[in-house]
GROMACS .gro file of C-alpha atoms in nm:
model
  487
    1MET     CA    1   3.056   4.534   4.978
    2LEU     CA    2   3.031   4.432   4.616
    3ASP     CA    3   2.977   4.693   4.349
    4PRO     CA    4   2.614   4.637   4.229
    5SER     CA    5   2.722   4.699   3.872
    6ARG     CA    6   2.963   4.406   3.899
    7GLN     CA    7   2.727   4.155   4.064
    8PRO     CA    8   2.643   3.845   3.851
    9ARG     CA    9   2.313   3.884   3.664
   10ILE     CA   10   2.044   3.622   3.710
   11ILE     CA   11   1.866   3.556   3.381
   12ASP     CA   12   1.584   3.326   3.296
   13ARG     CA   13   1.612   3.034   3.047
   14ARG     CA   14   1.450   3.222   2.760
   15ARG     CA   15   1.692   3.514   2.787
   16PHE     CA   16   1.982   3.270   2.816
   17LEU     CA   17   1.880   3.098   2.495
   18GLN     CA   18   1.847   3.431   2.319
   19GLN     CA   19   2.214   3.509   2.380
   20GLY     CA   20   2.437   3.360   2.116
   21SER     CA   21   2.354   3.239   1.764
   22LEU     CA   22   2.305   2.874   1.860
   23GLY     CA   23   2.075   2.969   2.147
   24SER     CA   24   1.871   3.199   1.922
   25LEU     CA   25   1.829   2.922   1.668
   26ALA     CA   26   1.724   2.674   1.937
   27LEU     CA   27   1.474   2.919   2.083
   28SER     CA   28   1.320   2.998   1.747
   29LEU     CA   29   1.273   2.628   1.682
   30LEU     CA   30   1.125   2.567   2.023
   31LEU     CA   31   0.884   2.857   1.996
   32ALA     CA   32   0.776   2.731   1.654
   33GLY     CA   33   0.719   2.384   1.800
   34GLN     CA   34   0.982   2.243   1.564
   35GLN     CA   35   1.297   2.037   1.580
   36PRO     CA   36   1.608   2.069   1.361
   37GLY     CA   37   1.581   1.856   1.048
   38ARG     CA   38   1.202   1.859   1.034
   39ALA     CA   39   1.001   2.002   0.749
   40ALA     CA   40   0.931   2.366   0.826
   41ASP     CA   41   0.556   2.356   0.780
   42PRO     CA   42   0.388   2.016   0.821
   43ILE     CA   43   0.028   2.047   0.708
   44LYS     CA   44  -0.239   1.857   0.897
   45PRO     CA   45  -0.557   1.797   0.699
   46GLN     CA   46  -0.854   1.997   0.826
   47TYR     CA   47  -1.143   1.752   0.832
   48SER     CA   48  -1.483   1.777   0.990
   49PRO     CA   49  -1.555   1.500   1.246
   50GLU     CA   50  -1.913   1.506   1.118
   51LYS     CA   51  -1.799   1.454   0.757
   52PRO     CA   52  -1.451   1.301   0.782
   53HIS     CA   53  -1.459   1.151   0.433
   54ALA     CA   54  -1.550   1.472   0.252
   55PRO     CA   55  -1.293   1.545  -0.021
   56ARG     CA   56  -1.003   1.772   0.080
   57LYS     CA   57  -0.751   1.967  -0.123
   58PRO     CA   58  -0.401   1.824  -0.173
   59HIS     CA   59  -0.083   2.027  -0.122
   60PHE     CA   60  -0.042   2.082  -0.497
   61LYS     CA   61  -0.204   1.984  -0.823
   62PRO     CA   62  -0.217   1.603  -0.836
   63ALA     CA   63  -0.149   1.376  -1.130
   64ALA     CA   64  -0.373   1.108  -0.978
   65GLU     CA   65  -0.689   1.114  -0.768
   66GLN     CA   66  -0.710   0.748  -0.668
   67VAL     CA   67  -0.479   0.456  -0.589
   68LEU     CA   68  -0.506   0.084  -0.659
   69VAL     CA   69  -0.246  -0.142  -0.494
   70ILE     CA   70  -0.216  -0.505  -0.606
   71PHE     CA   71  -0.025  -0.684  -0.329
   72CYS     CA   72   0.121  -1.030  -0.399
   73SER     CA   73   0.180  -1.163  -0.049
   74GLY     CA   74   0.449  -1.421   0.012
   75ALA     CA   75   0.717  -1.249  -0.198
   76LEU     CA   76   0.678  -1.306  -0.572
   77SER     CA   77   1.016  -1.396  -0.726
   78HIS     CA   78   1.151  -1.111  -0.940
   79ILE     CA   79   1.410  -1.354  -1.075
   80ASP     CA   80   1.139  -1.562  -1.241
   81SER     CA   81   0.910  -1.280  -1.354
   82TRP     CA   82   1.032  -0.926  -1.427
   83ASP     CA   83   1.411  -0.901  -1.377
   84TYR     CA   84   1.598  -1.049  -1.675
   85LYS     CA   85   1.957  -1.158  -1.597
   86PRO     CA   86   2.147  -1.321  -1.888
   87GLU     CA   87   2.446  -1.386  -1.663
   88LEU     CA   88   2.227  -1.588  -1.428
   89ILE     CA   89   2.127  -1.808  -1.721
   90LYS     CA   90   2.489  -1.835  -1.834
   91ARG     CA   91   2.611  -1.942  -1.488
   92HIS     CA   92   2.323  -2.174  -1.408
   93ASP     CA   93   2.417  -2.439  -1.145
   94GLN     CA   94   2.737  -2.258  -1.048
   95PRO     CA   95   2.807  -2.113  -0.701
   96LEU     CA   96   2.710  -1.751  -0.639
   97PRO     CA   97   3.038  -1.552  -0.661
   98GLY     CA   98   3.126  -1.427  -0.315
   99GLY     CA   99   2.848  -1.633  -0.161
  100ASP     CA  100   3.058  -1.893   0.017
  101GLY     CA  101   2.886  -1.987   0.340
  102LEU     CA  102   2.594  -1.752   0.268
  103VAL     CA  103   2.304  -1.814   0.506
  104THR     CA  104   1.973  -1.642   0.443
  105PHE     CA  105   1.632  -1.669   0.610
  106GLN     CA  106   1.591  -2.047   0.608
  107GLY     CA  107   1.952  -2.158   0.589
  108ALA     CA  108   2.240  -2.230   0.355
  109GLN     CA  109   2.222  -2.167  -0.020
  110GLY     CA  110   2.288  -2.402  -0.309
  111ASN     CA  111   2.396  -2.297  -0.658
  112LEU     CA  112   2.261  -2.031  -0.892
  113VAL     CA  113   1.943  -2.136  -1.074
  114GLN     CA  114   1.825  -1.974  -1.395
  115PRO     CA  115   1.466  -1.848  -1.428
  116LEU     CA  116   1.217  -2.131  -1.429
  117TRP     CA  117   1.017  -1.966  -1.710
  118PRO     CA  118   1.180  -1.830  -2.029
  119PHE     CA  119   1.207  -1.455  -2.084
  120LYS     CA  120   1.091  -1.294  -2.410
  121PRO     CA  121   1.084  -0.938  -2.550
  122ARG     CA  122   0.742  -0.776  -2.502
  123GLY     CA  123   0.563  -0.493  -2.676
  124ASP     CA  124   0.720  -0.214  -2.879
  125SER     CA  125   0.970  -0.152  -2.601
  126GLY     CA  126   1.110  -0.504  -2.626
  127LYS     CA  127   1.112  -0.532  -2.248
  128MET     CA  128   1.226  -0.879  -2.143
  129ILE     CA  129   0.962  -1.043  -1.923
  130SER     CA  130   0.914  -1.411  -1.846
  131ASP     CA  131   0.627  -1.641  -1.937
  132LEU     CA  132   0.531  -1.676  -1.570
  133LEU     CA  133   0.260  -1.408  -1.609
  134PRO     CA  134   0.202  -1.380  -1.986
  135ASN     CA  135  -0.112  -1.165  -1.973
  136LEU     CA  136   0.052  -0.906  -1.750
  137ALA     CA  137   0.364  -0.927  -1.967
  138GLU     CA  138   0.158  -0.806  -2.262
  139LEU     CA  139   0.114  -0.474  -2.079
  140ALA     CA  140   0.489  -0.403  -2.076
  141ASP     CA  141   0.458  -0.079  -2.274
  142ASP     CA  142   0.221   0.059  -2.009
  143LEU     CA  143   0.432  -0.030  -1.704
  144SER     CA  144   0.707   0.150  -1.518
  145PHE     CA  145   0.940  -0.102  -1.353
  146ILE     CA  146   1.146  -0.028  -1.043
  147HIS     CA  147   1.407  -0.305  -1.042
  148SER     CA  148   1.606  -0.170  -0.746
  149MET     CA  149   1.353  -0.187  -0.464
  150THR     CA  150   1.481  -0.287  -0.120
  151ALA     CA  151   1.313  -0.374   0.210
  152LYS     CA  152   1.432  -0.357   0.571
  153SER     CA  153   1.332  -0.708   0.678
  154ASN     CA  154   1.366  -1.059   0.536
  155THR     CA  155   1.071  -1.182   0.744
  156HIS     CA  156   0.721  -1.174   0.596
  157GLY     CA  157   0.536  -1.009   0.884
  158PRO     CA  158   0.768  -0.710   0.936
  159ALA     CA  159   0.820  -0.674   0.560
  160GLU     CA  160   0.444  -0.670   0.499
  161ASN     CA  161   0.415  -0.410   0.773
  162GLN     CA  162   0.675  -0.192   0.608
  163LEU     CA  163   0.516  -0.218   0.266
  164SER     CA  164   0.174  -0.116   0.393
  165THR     CA  165   0.259   0.112   0.688
  166GLY     CA  166   0.617   0.229   0.639
  167PHE     CA  167   0.739   0.060   0.960
  168VAL     CA  168   0.843  -0.298   1.033
  169LEU     CA  169   0.679  -0.283   1.378
  170ASP     CA  170   0.309  -0.313   1.450
  171GLY     CA  171   0.104  -0.011   1.552
  172PHE     CA  172   0.140   0.230   1.259
  173PRO     CA  173  -0.128   0.354   1.017
  174SER     CA  174  -0.156   0.192   0.676
  175MET     CA  175  -0.086   0.395   0.363
  176GLY     CA  176  -0.452   0.377   0.268
  177ALA     CA  177  -0.547   0.526   0.605
  178TRP     CA  178  -0.292   0.808   0.554
  179VAL     CA  179  -0.438   0.886   0.212
  180SER     CA  180  -0.793   0.877   0.347
  181TYR     CA  181  -0.688   1.108   0.631
  182ALA     CA  182  -0.523   1.348   0.388
  183LEU     CA  183  -0.773   1.362   0.106
  184GLY     CA  184  -1.106   1.211   0.209
  185SER     CA  185  -1.309   1.058  -0.073
  186GLU     CA  186  -1.525   1.142  -0.371
  187ALA     CA  187  -1.759   0.855  -0.286
  188GLU     CA  188  -2.044   0.956  -0.053
  189ASP     CA  189  -2.195   0.611  -0.008
  190LEU     CA  190  -1.879   0.397   0.003
  191PRO     CA  191  -1.573   0.392   0.231
  192SER     CA  192  -1.279   0.605   0.123
  193PHE     CA  193  -1.042   0.308   0.173
  194VAL     CA  194  -1.132  -0.054   0.089
  195ALA     CA  195  -0.911  -0.360   0.134
  196ILE     CA  196  -1.000  -0.668  -0.070
  197PRO     CA  197  -0.848  -0.984   0.083
  198ASP     CA  198  -0.770  -1.285  -0.135
  199PRO     CA  199  -1.058  -1.538  -0.150
  200ARG     CA  200  -0.825  -1.784   0.026
  201GLY     CA  201  -0.783  -1.557   0.331
  202VAL     CA  202  -0.577  -1.263   0.458
  203PRO     CA  203  -0.202  -1.194   0.443
  204GLN     CA  204   0.024  -1.274   0.736
  205VAL     CA  205  -0.023  -0.947   0.929
  206GLY     CA  206  -0.391  -0.929   0.832
  207PRO     CA  207  -0.563  -0.609   0.949
  208ASN     CA  208  -0.233  -0.424   0.984
  209HIS     CA  209  -0.262  -0.365   0.610
  210TRP     CA  210  -0.575  -0.153   0.654
  211ASN     CA  211  -0.560  -0.033   1.015
  212SER     CA  212  -0.563   0.335   1.117
  213ALA     CA  213  -0.349   0.283   1.433
  214PHE     CA  214  -0.313   0.625   1.600
  215LEU     CA  215  -0.493   0.811   1.322
  216PRO     CA  216  -0.862   0.873   1.399
  217ALA     CA  217  -1.051   0.544   1.371
  218MET     CA  218  -1.273   0.684   1.097
  219PHE     CA  219  -0.983   0.652   0.850
  220GLN     CA  220  -0.921   0.278   0.882
  221GLY     CA  221  -0.991   0.065   0.577
  222THR     CA  222  -1.302  -0.144   0.529
  223PRO     CA  223  -1.219  -0.506   0.436
  224PHE     CA  224  -1.455  -0.699   0.214
  225ASN     CA  225  -1.440  -0.901  -0.106
  226ALA     CA  226  -1.675  -1.049  -0.364
  227ASP     CA  227  -1.721  -1.366  -0.155
  228LYS     CA  228  -1.787  -1.180   0.171
  229PRO     CA  229  -1.963  -0.846   0.121
  230ILE     CA  230  -1.980  -0.593   0.406
  231PRO     CA  231  -2.182  -0.766   0.680
  232ASN     CA  232  -2.490  -0.634   0.859
  233LEU     CA  233  -2.592  -0.377   0.601
  234ALA     CA  234  -2.938  -0.513   0.533
  235THR     CA  235  -3.223  -0.402   0.759
  236PRO     CA  236  -3.393  -0.692   0.942
  237SER     CA  237  -3.726  -0.783   0.785
  238GLN     CA  238  -3.921  -0.704   1.104
  239ILE     CA  239  -3.800  -0.340   1.101
  240THR     CA  240  -4.014  -0.110   0.885
  241PRO     CA  241  -3.861   0.191   0.704
  242SER     CA  242  -4.045   0.433   0.934
  243MET     CA  243  -3.914   0.250   1.244
  244GLU     CA  244  -3.561   0.264   1.107
  245ARG     CA  245  -3.585   0.638   1.031
  246ALA     CA  246  -3.725   0.708   1.377
  247THR     CA  247  -3.445   0.510   1.541
  248ARG     CA  248  -3.180   0.696   1.343
  249ASP     CA  249  -3.333   1.033   1.423
  250LEU     CA  250  -3.341   0.954   1.795
  251LEU     CA  251  -2.983   0.827   1.789
  252LYS     CA  252  -2.872   1.140   1.603
  253THR     CA  253  -3.039   1.365   1.862
  254LEU     CA  254  -2.877   1.180   2.154
  255ASN     CA  255  -2.535   1.187   1.986
  256GLU     CA  256  -2.561   1.559   1.914
  257LYS     CA  257  -2.651   1.635   2.276
  258HIS     CA  258  -2.357   1.427   2.396
  259LEU     CA  259  -2.122   1.604   2.157
  260GLU     CA  260  -2.239   1.942   2.286
  261LYS     CA  261  -2.120   1.838   2.631
  262HIS     CA  262  -1.804   1.663   2.502
  263PRO     CA  263  -1.703   1.847   2.181
  264ARG     CA  264  -1.362   1.677   2.164
  265ASP     CA  265  -1.484   1.321   2.186
  266VAL     CA  266  -1.317   1.202   1.864
  267GLU     CA  267  -1.412   0.839   1.921
  268LEU     CA  268  -1.781   0.926   1.935
  269SER     CA  269  -1.746   1.140   1.623
  270SER     CA  270  -1.582   0.846   1.451
  271ARG     CA  271  -1.862   0.610   1.550
  272ILE     CA  272  -2.129   0.855   1.437
  273ALA     CA  273  -1.954   0.901   1.102
  274SER     CA  274  -1.923   0.523   1.068
  275TYR     CA  275  -2.292   0.464   1.139
  276GLU     CA  276  -2.398   0.733   0.897
  277LEU     CA  277  -2.168   0.591   0.628
  278ALA     CA  278  -2.309   0.243   0.697
  279ALA     CA  279  -2.660   0.377   0.642
  280ARG     CA  280  -2.560   0.522   0.306
  281MET     CA  281  -2.377   0.201   0.216
  282GLN     CA  282  -2.694  -0.002   0.247
  283LEU     CA  283  -2.757   0.101  -0.110
  284GLY     CA  284  -2.413   0.200  -0.241
  285ALA     CA  285  -2.211  -0.100  -0.127
  286ALA     CA  286  -2.474  -0.349  -0.237
  287GLU     CA  287  -2.486  -0.186  -0.580
  288ALA     CA  288  -2.106  -0.176  -0.614
  289GLY     CA  289  -2.078  -0.543  -0.528
  290ASP     CA  290  -2.350  -0.655  -0.770
  291LEU     CA  291  -2.136  -0.808  -1.046
  292SER     CA  292  -2.441  -0.945  -1.227
  293LYS     CA  293  -2.485  -0.606  -1.394
  294GLU     CA  294  -2.161  -0.656  -1.588
  295THR     CA  295  -2.169  -0.795  -1.940
  296ALA     CA  296  -2.096  -1.157  -2.024
  297ALA     CA  297  -1.786  -1.038  -2.214
  298THR     CA  298  -1.657  -0.864  -1.901
  299HIS     CA  299  -1.715  -1.181  -1.698
  300ARG     CA  300  -1.511  -1.378  -1.952
  301ASP     CA  301  -1.232  -1.121  -1.960
  302TYR     CA  302  -1.189  -1.140  -1.583
  303GLY     CA  303  -1.213  -1.521  -1.578
  304LEU     CA  304  -1.534  -1.537  -1.377
  305GLU     CA  305  -1.652  -1.837  -1.575
  306ASP     CA  306  -1.324  -2.028  -1.546
  307SER     CA  307  -1.335  -2.386  -1.418
  308ASN     CA  308  -1.056  -2.291  -1.175
  309GLN     CA  309  -1.273  -2.166  -0.890
  310LEU     CA  310  -0.991  -1.982  -0.713
  311LYS     CA  311  -0.916  -1.795  -1.034
  312ALA     CA  312  -1.284  -1.714  -1.083
  313ARG     CA  313  -1.318  -1.588  -0.725
  314PHE     CA  314  -1.005  -1.373  -0.755
  315GLY     CA  315  -1.143  -1.246  -1.086
  316LYS     CA  316  -1.456  -1.133  -0.899
  317ASN     CA  317  -1.234  -0.944  -0.656
  318CYS     CA  318  -1.057  -0.773  -0.948
  319LEU     CA  319  -1.388  -0.675  -1.102
  320LEU     CA  320  -1.504  -0.546  -0.763
  321ALA     CA  321  -1.186  -0.334  -0.746
  322ARG     CA  322  -1.270  -0.172  -1.080
  323ARG     CA  323  -1.625  -0.100  -0.970
  324LEU     CA  324  -1.499   0.063  -0.650
  325ILE     CA  325  -1.250   0.279  -0.839
  326GLU     CA  326  -1.525   0.367  -1.086
  327ARG     CA  327  -1.742   0.486  -0.796
  328GLY     CA  328  -1.479   0.716  -0.649
  329VAL     CA  329  -1.323   0.509  -0.369
  330ARG     CA  330  -0.995   0.688  -0.297
  331PHE     CA  331  -0.773   0.390  -0.210
  332VAL     CA  332  -0.827   0.024  -0.301
  333GLN     CA  333  -0.585  -0.248  -0.189
  334LEU     CA  334  -0.629  -0.582  -0.364
  335PHE     CA  335  -0.450  -0.887  -0.219
  336ASN     CA  336  -0.336  -1.200  -0.401
  337GLY     CA  337  -0.219  -1.468  -0.161
  338SER     CA  338  -0.309  -1.588   0.188
  339TYR     CA  339  -0.120  -1.736   0.480
  340ALA     CA  340  -0.402  -1.942   0.628
  341MET     CA  341  -0.310  -2.235   0.402
  342GLY     CA  342   0.057  -2.259   0.500
  343GLU     CA  343   0.394  -2.174   0.346
  344GLY     CA  344   0.370  -2.145  -0.030
  345VAL     CA  345   0.038  -2.330  -0.050
  346GLY     CA  346  -0.182  -2.025  -0.089
  347ASN     CA  347   0.081  -1.757  -0.147
  348TRP     CA  348   0.405  -1.677  -0.332
  349ASP     CA  349   0.643  -1.807  -0.062
  350GLY     CA  350   0.824  -2.059  -0.284
  351HIS     CA  351   1.087  -2.216  -0.059
  352LYS     CA  352   1.066  -2.586  -0.134
  353THR     CA  353   0.893  -2.648  -0.469
  354LEU     CA  354   0.869  -2.309  -0.637
  355LYS     CA  355   0.786  -2.430  -0.989
  356THR     CA  356   0.500  -2.653  -0.873
  357GLN     CA  357   0.355  -2.386  -0.644
  358TYR     CA  358   0.392  -2.095  -0.886
  359ASP     CA  359   0.222  -2.291  -1.163
  360ILE     CA  360  -0.085  -2.289  -0.939
  361HIS     CA  361  -0.063  -1.925  -0.827
  362ARG     CA  362   0.007  -1.775  -1.167
  363GLN     CA  363  -0.314  -1.916  -1.309
  364ILE     CA  364  -0.510  -1.738  -1.035
  365LEU     CA  365  -0.337  -1.399  -1.065
  366ASP     CA  366  -0.247  -1.339  -1.427
  367GLN     CA  367  -0.561  -1.312  -1.639
  368PRO     CA  368  -0.782  -1.132  -1.382
  369ALA     CA  369  -0.515  -0.878  -1.284
  370ALA     CA  370  -0.432  -0.803  -1.648
  371ALA     CA  371  -0.804  -0.770  -1.728
  372LEU     CA  372  -0.839  -0.521  -1.442
  373ILE     CA  373  -0.566  -0.294  -1.577
  374LYS     CA  374  -0.695  -0.318  -1.934
  375ASP     CA  375  -1.047  -0.242  -1.816
  376LEU     CA  376  -0.931   0.063  -1.619
  377ARG     CA  377  -0.747   0.188  -1.928
  378GLN     CA  378  -1.039   0.128  -2.165
  379ARG     CA  379  -1.277   0.316  -1.936
  380GLY     CA  380  -1.041   0.611  -1.897
  381LEU     CA  381  -0.993   0.539  -1.527
  382LEU     CA  382  -0.614   0.512  -1.556
  383GLU     CA  383  -0.613   0.882  -1.640
  384LYS     CA  384  -0.690   0.952  -1.274
  385THR     CA  385  -0.577   0.631  -1.101
  386VAL     CA  386  -0.223   0.517  -1.023
  387VAL     CA  387  -0.175   0.140  -0.993
  388ALA     CA  388   0.109  -0.014  -0.790
  389PHE     CA  389   0.196  -0.384  -0.821
  390VAL     CA  390   0.395  -0.480  -0.511
  391THR     CA  391   0.528  -0.766  -0.300
  392GLU     CA  392   0.705  -0.755   0.037
  393PHE     CA  393   1.053  -0.855  -0.091
  394GLY     CA  394   1.219  -1.063  -0.360
  395ARG     CA  395   1.383  -1.405  -0.372
  396MET     CA  396   1.736  -1.537  -0.407
  397PRO     CA  397   1.900  -1.620  -0.744
  398THR     CA  398   2.006  -1.948  -0.584
  399PHE     CA  399   1.801  -2.245  -0.473
  400GLN     CA  400   1.803  -2.329  -0.104
  401LYS     CA  401   2.041  -2.612  -0.026
  402GLY     CA  402   1.858  -2.942  -0.066
  403ALA     CA  403   1.539  -2.778  -0.200
  404SER     CA  404   1.385  -2.665  -0.528
  405GLY     CA  405   1.287  -2.315  -0.421
  406ARG     CA  406   1.433  -1.972  -0.349
  407ASP     CA  407   1.483  -1.810  -0.008
  408HIS     CA  408   1.384  -1.455   0.097
  409ASN     CA  409   1.578  -1.161  -0.045
  410PRO     CA  410   1.505  -0.801   0.064
  411GLN     CA  411   1.824  -0.663  -0.094
  412GLY     CA  412   1.684  -0.619  -0.443
  413PHE     CA  413   1.347  -0.688  -0.609
  414THR     CA  414   1.092  -0.545  -0.850
  415VAL     CA  415   0.770  -0.349  -0.817
  416TRP     CA  416   0.594  -0.163  -1.096
  417LEU     CA  417   0.352   0.124  -1.140
  418THR     CA  418   0.116   0.230  -1.417
  419GLY     CA  419  -0.157   0.485  -1.473
  420ALA     CA  420  -0.192   0.853  -1.387
  421GLY     CA  421   0.130   1.048  -1.371
  422VAL     CA  422   0.352   0.747  -1.447
  423LYS     CA  423   0.589   0.730  -1.743
  424ARG     CA  424   0.490   0.437  -1.960
  425GLY     CA  425   0.736   0.167  -2.070
  426THR     CA  426   1.008   0.276  -1.826
  427THR     CA  427   1.277   0.085  -1.638
  428TYR     CA  428   1.430   0.243  -1.329
  429GLY     CA  429   1.725   0.107  -1.132
  430SER     CA  430   1.878  -0.238  -1.149
  431THR     CA  431   2.008  -0.527  -0.944
  432ASP     CA  432   2.349  -0.687  -1.000
  433GLU     CA  433   2.413  -0.938  -1.278
  434PHE     CA  434   2.244  -1.217  -1.077
  435GLY     CA  435   1.947  -1.020  -0.941
  436TYR     CA  436   2.080  -1.049  -0.587
  437LYS     CA  437   2.138  -0.688  -0.474
  438ALA     CA  438   2.015  -0.350  -0.596
  439VAL     CA  439   2.315  -0.162  -0.734
  440GLU     CA  440   2.181   0.125  -0.947
  441ASN     CA  441   1.935   0.392  -0.828
  442VAL     CA  442   1.869   0.193  -0.513
  443ALA     CA  443   1.510   0.255  -0.397
  444THR     CA  444   1.333   0.200  -0.066
  445ILE     CA  445   0.975   0.146   0.045
  446TYR     CA  446   0.993   0.503   0.182
  447ASP     CA  447   1.064   0.622  -0.173
  448LEU     CA  448   0.770   0.423  -0.308
  449HIS     CA  449   0.537   0.579  -0.050
  450ALA     CA  450   0.674   0.927  -0.117
  451THR     CA  451   0.613   0.877  -0.487
  452LEU     CA  452   0.256   0.756  -0.447
  453LEU     CA  453   0.177   1.051  -0.220
  454HIS     CA  454   0.343   1.288  -0.468
  455LEU     CA  455   0.124   1.158  -0.750
  456LEU     CA  456  -0.177   1.237  -0.530
  457GLY     CA  457  -0.054   1.593  -0.481
  458ILE     CA  458   0.081   1.532  -0.130
  459ASP     CA  459   0.425   1.632  -0.004
  460HIS     CA  460   0.520   1.336   0.212
  461GLU     CA  461   0.728   1.558   0.443
  462ARG     CA  462   0.429   1.781   0.518
  463LEU     CA  463   0.171   1.512   0.588
  464SER     CA  464   0.196   1.431   0.958
  465PHE     CA  465   0.001   1.341   1.271
  466TYR     CA  466   0.112   1.426   1.624
  467HIS     CA  467   0.131   1.113   1.838
  468ASN     CA  468   0.315   1.048   2.164
  469GLY     CA  469   0.526   1.361   2.131
  470ILE     CA  470   0.624   1.302   1.768
  471ASP     CA  471   0.489   1.431   1.440
  472ARG     CA  472   0.462   1.094   1.267
  473ARG     CA  473   0.478   1.044   0.890
  474LEU     CA  474   0.413   0.751   0.658
  475THR     CA  475   0.775   0.790   0.543
  476ASP     CA  476   0.913   0.842   0.896
  477VAL     CA  477   1.221   1.068   0.844
  478HIS     CA  478   1.313   0.916   0.506
  479GLY     CA  479   1.189   0.902   0.151
  480HIS     CA  480   1.250   1.067  -0.187
  481VAL     CA  481   1.016   1.091  -0.483
  482ILE     CA  482   1.133   0.857  -0.761
  483LYS     CA  483   1.129   1.120  -1.034
  484GLY     CA  484   1.265   0.884  -1.300
  485ILE     CA  485   0.928   0.712  -1.334
  486LEU     CA  486   0.713   1.024  -1.343
  487ALA     CA  487   0.552   1.136  -1.668
   0.00000   0.00000   0.00000
């Protein structure tokens, strides 16, 4: 018979994990609901389903309260706009060193091609910027350039997804939805997140830019522009004010009774919040979109009276963006470029005839966008708003073989920021001597998102949402704040 003191002990899993340092560590992480490598204390915003857009406190004191993103869809060429490369000019029409047999998105490459618009020193900083966008170039002393941005895809759809959602795949919340989820809004009668599509149409991935995906539906963006205001806000003429109030009161009573029985029905809470916001927007949105209240001088500054109707319509969108920021909308995303018209026709995708196409697009973008930033500055709105000028990737320093345009290039391109919390007249990072690859202070879209959240007082590692067994973040498991551009 075995000695009882020497019989093997049967222990449960918890006790087993407690024995040994590795087991103790694993147990402590499991009991805390954490995994190694995760931030220790992700903070989930505490919002009321009844008032989901009420303002909420950030993690720390913010430099900015609002965000304006100007998105040039189609991939604006950094080579021809912001990134000055004397060596590219010097070696014009020579092969790209080390580029023998190089095949990019659409095929083989030809020789190096110098910028199609001359570069000149701008402002007190002497920053070299081309004549492609001369009005924006005048703002050089206010801008902070990131010349070393990189993207994960050389295809428009996935790259647009990454720029706006952090992921190249579909199905992830947009950055505007994340910010709305985190902070709510100061505007009671307007959405907290508004997307303003180009008058020519939407970008390639369309609603992905403003979707809420697995975040509560109440945080998705509301798309509208100066041409197409929010639909169905006006009350039908046959409905009297008293009838409308009675209908709303009855609907509210029925919804409240349903919520009492189903307190966790988030979808119903979202719909209720949306309907109530829509009721308030009947006045607020109509007023915000009424550009006739602006002065004639403002209309001229934004190009609203220009004979180029596309420029005038984009100018209206820019003016609408200012009015939304002015009224407390937390996140405004303004698009320049559409894919409905085909490759390069209505966007910056200059594969075949870049000079001809860009001469059209630059007239639409330049004056209105510059007027928007100047107007924000003059009204003191840049003191609380950070502006990001972005595009999904850059373009090659070569022309495509047999064409007069540049192919896709996600390995190095330029975005810039200005406004609250941003160091003015700054250059961060660089590409190589031809503008082909980022080589100094290489930055990622994750870093850009982390920086924007930081300026809003949000730690990107602590902002998460539990979905399908994972605490998801805008920056996934990546991202560093780009401190070199912070004021």
